mmCIF file of C-alpha atoms in Angstrom:
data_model
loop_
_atom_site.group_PDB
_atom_site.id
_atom_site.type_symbol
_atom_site.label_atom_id
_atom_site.label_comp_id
_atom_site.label_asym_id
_atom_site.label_seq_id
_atom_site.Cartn_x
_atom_site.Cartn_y
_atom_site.Cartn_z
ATOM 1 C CA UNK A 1282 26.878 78.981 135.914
ATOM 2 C CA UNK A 1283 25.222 75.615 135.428
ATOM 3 C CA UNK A 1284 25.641 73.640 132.260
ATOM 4 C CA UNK A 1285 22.095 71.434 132.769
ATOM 5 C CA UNK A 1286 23.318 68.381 130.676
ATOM 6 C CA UNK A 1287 20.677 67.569 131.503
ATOM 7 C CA UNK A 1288 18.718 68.266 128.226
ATOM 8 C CA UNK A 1289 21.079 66.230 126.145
ATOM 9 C CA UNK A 1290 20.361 62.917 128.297
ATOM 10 C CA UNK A 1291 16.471 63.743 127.348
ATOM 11 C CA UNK A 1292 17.120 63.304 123.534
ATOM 12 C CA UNK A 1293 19.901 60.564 124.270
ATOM 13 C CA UNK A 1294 16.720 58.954 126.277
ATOM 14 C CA UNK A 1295 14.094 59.720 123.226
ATOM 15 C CA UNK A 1296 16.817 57.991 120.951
ATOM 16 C CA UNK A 1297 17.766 55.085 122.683
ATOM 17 C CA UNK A 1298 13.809 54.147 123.760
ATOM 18 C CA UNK A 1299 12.812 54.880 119.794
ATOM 19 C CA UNK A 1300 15.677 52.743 118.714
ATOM 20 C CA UNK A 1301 15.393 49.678 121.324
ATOM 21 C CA UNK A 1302 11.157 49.636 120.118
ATOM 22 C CA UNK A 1303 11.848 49.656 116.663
ATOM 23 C CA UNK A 1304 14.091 46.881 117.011
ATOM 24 C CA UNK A 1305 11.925 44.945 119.060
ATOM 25 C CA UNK A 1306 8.750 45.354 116.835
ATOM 26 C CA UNK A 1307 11.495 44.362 113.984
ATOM 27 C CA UNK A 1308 12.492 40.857 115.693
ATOM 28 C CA UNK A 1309 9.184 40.193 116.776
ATOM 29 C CA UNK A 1310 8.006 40.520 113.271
ATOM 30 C CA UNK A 1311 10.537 38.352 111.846
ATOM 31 C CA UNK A 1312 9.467 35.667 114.955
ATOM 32 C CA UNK A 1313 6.017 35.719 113.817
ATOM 33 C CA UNK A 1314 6.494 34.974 110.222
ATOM 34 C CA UNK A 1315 9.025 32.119 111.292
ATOM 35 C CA UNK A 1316 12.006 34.287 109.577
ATOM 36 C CA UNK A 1317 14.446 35.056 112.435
ATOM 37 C CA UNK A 1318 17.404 37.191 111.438
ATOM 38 C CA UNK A 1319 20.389 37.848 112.479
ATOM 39 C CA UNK A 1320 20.618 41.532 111.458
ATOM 40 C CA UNK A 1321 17.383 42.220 113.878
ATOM 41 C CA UNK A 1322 19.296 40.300 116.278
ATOM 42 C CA UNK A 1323 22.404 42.407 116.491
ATOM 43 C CA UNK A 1324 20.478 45.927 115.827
ATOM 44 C CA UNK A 1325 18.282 44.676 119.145
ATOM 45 C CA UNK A 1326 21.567 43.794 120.930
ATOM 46 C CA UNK A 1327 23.162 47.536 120.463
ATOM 47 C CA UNK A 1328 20.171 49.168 121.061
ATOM 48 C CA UNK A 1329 19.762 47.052 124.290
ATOM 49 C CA UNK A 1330 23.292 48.384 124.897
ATOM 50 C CA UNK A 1331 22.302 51.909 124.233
ATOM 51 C CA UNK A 1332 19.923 51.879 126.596
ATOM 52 C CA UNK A 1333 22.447 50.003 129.244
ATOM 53 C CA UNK A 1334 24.986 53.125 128.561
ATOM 54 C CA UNK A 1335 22.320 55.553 129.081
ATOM 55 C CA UNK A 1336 20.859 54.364 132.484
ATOM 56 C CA UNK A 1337 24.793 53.967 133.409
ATOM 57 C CA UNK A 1338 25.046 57.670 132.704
ATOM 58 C CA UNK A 1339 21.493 58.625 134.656
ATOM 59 C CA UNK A 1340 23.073 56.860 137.125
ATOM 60 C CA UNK A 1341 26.641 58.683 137.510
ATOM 61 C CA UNK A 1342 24.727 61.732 137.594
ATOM 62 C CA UNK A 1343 22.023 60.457 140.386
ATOM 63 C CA UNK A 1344 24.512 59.535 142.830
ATOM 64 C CA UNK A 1345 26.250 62.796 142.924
ATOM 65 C CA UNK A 1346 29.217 61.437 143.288
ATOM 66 C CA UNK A 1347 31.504 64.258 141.420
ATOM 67 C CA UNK A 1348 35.056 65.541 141.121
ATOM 68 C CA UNK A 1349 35.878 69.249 141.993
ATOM 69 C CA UNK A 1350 38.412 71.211 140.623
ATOM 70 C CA UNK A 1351 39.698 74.556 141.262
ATOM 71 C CA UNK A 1352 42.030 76.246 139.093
ATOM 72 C CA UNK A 1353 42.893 79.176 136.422
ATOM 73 C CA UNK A 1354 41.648 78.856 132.818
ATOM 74 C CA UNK A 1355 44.517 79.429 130.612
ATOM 75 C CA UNK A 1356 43.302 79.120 126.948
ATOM 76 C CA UNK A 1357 40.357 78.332 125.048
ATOM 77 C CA UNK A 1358 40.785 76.251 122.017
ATOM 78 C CA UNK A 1359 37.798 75.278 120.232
ATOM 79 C CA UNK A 1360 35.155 73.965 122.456
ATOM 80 C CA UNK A 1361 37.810 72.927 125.049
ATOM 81 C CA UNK A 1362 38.957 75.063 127.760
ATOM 82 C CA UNK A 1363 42.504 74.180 129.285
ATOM 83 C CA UNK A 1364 42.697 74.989 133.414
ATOM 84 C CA UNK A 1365 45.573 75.404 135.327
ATOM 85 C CA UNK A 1366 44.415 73.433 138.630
ATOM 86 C CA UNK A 1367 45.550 74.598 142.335
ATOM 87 C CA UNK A 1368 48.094 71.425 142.141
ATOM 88 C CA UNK A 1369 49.650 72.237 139.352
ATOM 89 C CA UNK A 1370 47.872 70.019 136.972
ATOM 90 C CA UNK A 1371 46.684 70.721 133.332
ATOM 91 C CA UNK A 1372 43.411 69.704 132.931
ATOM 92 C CA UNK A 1373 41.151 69.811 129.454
ATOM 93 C CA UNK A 1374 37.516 70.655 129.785
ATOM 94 C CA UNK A 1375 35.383 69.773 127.011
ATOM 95 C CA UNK A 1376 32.294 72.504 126.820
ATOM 96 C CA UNK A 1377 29.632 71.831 124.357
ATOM 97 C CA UNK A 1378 27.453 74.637 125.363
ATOM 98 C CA UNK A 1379 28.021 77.552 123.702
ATOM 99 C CA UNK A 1380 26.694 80.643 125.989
ATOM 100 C CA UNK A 1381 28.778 79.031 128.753
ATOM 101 C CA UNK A 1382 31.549 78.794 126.429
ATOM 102 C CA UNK A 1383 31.489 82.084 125.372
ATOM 103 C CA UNK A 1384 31.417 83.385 129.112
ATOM 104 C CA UNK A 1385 34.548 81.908 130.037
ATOM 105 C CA UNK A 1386 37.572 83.973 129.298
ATOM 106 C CA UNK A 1387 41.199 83.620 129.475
ATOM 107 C CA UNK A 1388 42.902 84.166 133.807
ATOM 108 C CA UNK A 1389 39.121 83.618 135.196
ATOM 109 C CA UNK A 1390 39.549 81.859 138.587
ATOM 110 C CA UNK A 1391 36.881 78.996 138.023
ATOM 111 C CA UNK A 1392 35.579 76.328 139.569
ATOM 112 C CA UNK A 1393 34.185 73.102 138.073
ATOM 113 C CA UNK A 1394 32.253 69.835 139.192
ATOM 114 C CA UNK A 1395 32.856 66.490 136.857
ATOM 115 C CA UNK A 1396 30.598 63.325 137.382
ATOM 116 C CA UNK A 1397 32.640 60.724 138.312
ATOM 117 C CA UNK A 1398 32.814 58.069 135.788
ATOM 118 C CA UNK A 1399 31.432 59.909 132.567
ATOM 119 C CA UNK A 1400 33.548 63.259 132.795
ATOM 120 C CA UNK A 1401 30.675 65.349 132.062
ATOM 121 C CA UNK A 1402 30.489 68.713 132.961
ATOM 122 C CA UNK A 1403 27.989 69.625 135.798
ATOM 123 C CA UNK A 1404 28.816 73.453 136.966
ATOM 124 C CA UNK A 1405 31.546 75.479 136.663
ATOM 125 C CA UNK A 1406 31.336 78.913 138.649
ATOM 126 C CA UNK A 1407 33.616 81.727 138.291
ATOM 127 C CA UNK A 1408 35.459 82.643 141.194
ATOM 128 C CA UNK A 1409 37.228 85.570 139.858
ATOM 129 C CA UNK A 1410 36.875 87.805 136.636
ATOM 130 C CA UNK A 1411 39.638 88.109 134.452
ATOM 131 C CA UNK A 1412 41.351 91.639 134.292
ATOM 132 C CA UNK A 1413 40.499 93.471 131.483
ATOM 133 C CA UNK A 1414 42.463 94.937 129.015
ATOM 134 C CA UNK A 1415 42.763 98.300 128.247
ATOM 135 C CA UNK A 1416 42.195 99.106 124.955
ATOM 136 C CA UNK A 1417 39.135 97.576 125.520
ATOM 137 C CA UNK A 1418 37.960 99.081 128.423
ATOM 138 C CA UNK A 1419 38.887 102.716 126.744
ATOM 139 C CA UNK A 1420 36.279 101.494 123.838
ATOM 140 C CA UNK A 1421 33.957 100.258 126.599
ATOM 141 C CA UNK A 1422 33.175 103.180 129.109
ATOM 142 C CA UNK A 1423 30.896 101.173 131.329
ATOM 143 C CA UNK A 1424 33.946 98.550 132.213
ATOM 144 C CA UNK A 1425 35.680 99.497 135.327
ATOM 145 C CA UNK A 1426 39.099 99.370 134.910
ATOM 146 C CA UNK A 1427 41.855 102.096 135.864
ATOM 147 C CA UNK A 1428 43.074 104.325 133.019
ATOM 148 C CA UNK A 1429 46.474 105.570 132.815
#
């Protein structure tokens, strides 16, 4: 199951490009009618450094340089999952995406892929289902699970 955050860094991209251009245009004005401020100044400045953060981020995810981590999910609170890694380690996943969110369940066997510097989620694939319960598969008949 692939996240794609990859349509987030389009409107972070859309946002950052609008922003640094209407800045510009804004100190450029205020050059041309021999008024330079100080407030066009600083709004150029931070979205200059919006636009820094966002190639940084383009460029964590180019290089594929990720971290992989195996491990049991053990709760779900909010939009963070908590996972039980293969060395004994607790780590917090942060899922924005709701349909994946909603897919991952409590004892799933999962596997997930972090970029390396920005912690974002790339993939995280289920290696194996979570049992379930009985009481719901009695109300589900098309669950396979043994009956007693």
């Amino acid at each position: 199951m692939n996240m794609h955050p990859y349509q987030n860094l389009t409107i972070l991209l859309i946002l950052s490009l609008n922003l640094t251009g209407i800045s510009g245009i804004q100190i450029m004005t205020g050059i041309q009618r021999h008024e330079p401020s100080v407030l066009a100044l600083i709004s150029f400045l931070v979205a200059l450094g919006s636009l820094a953060g966002f190639l940084f981020i383009v460029y964590d995810m180019v290089t594929r340089r990720q971290d992989r981590y195996e491990g049991k999910i053990i709760n779900k609170e909010g939009r963070s999952v908590n996972i039980l890694t293969t060395e004994n380690r607790l780590k917090r996943l942060r899922v924005n995406l709701p349909e994946v969110l909603e897919r991952l369940q409590a004892e799933q066997n999962v596997e997930f892929k972090l970029t390396h510097f920005t912690r974002i989620p790339v993939s995280i694939h289920v290696l194996a289902e979570a049992p379930v319960p009985e009481r719901v598969a009695a109300e589900r008949p098309d669950v396979d699970a043994p009956r007693l």
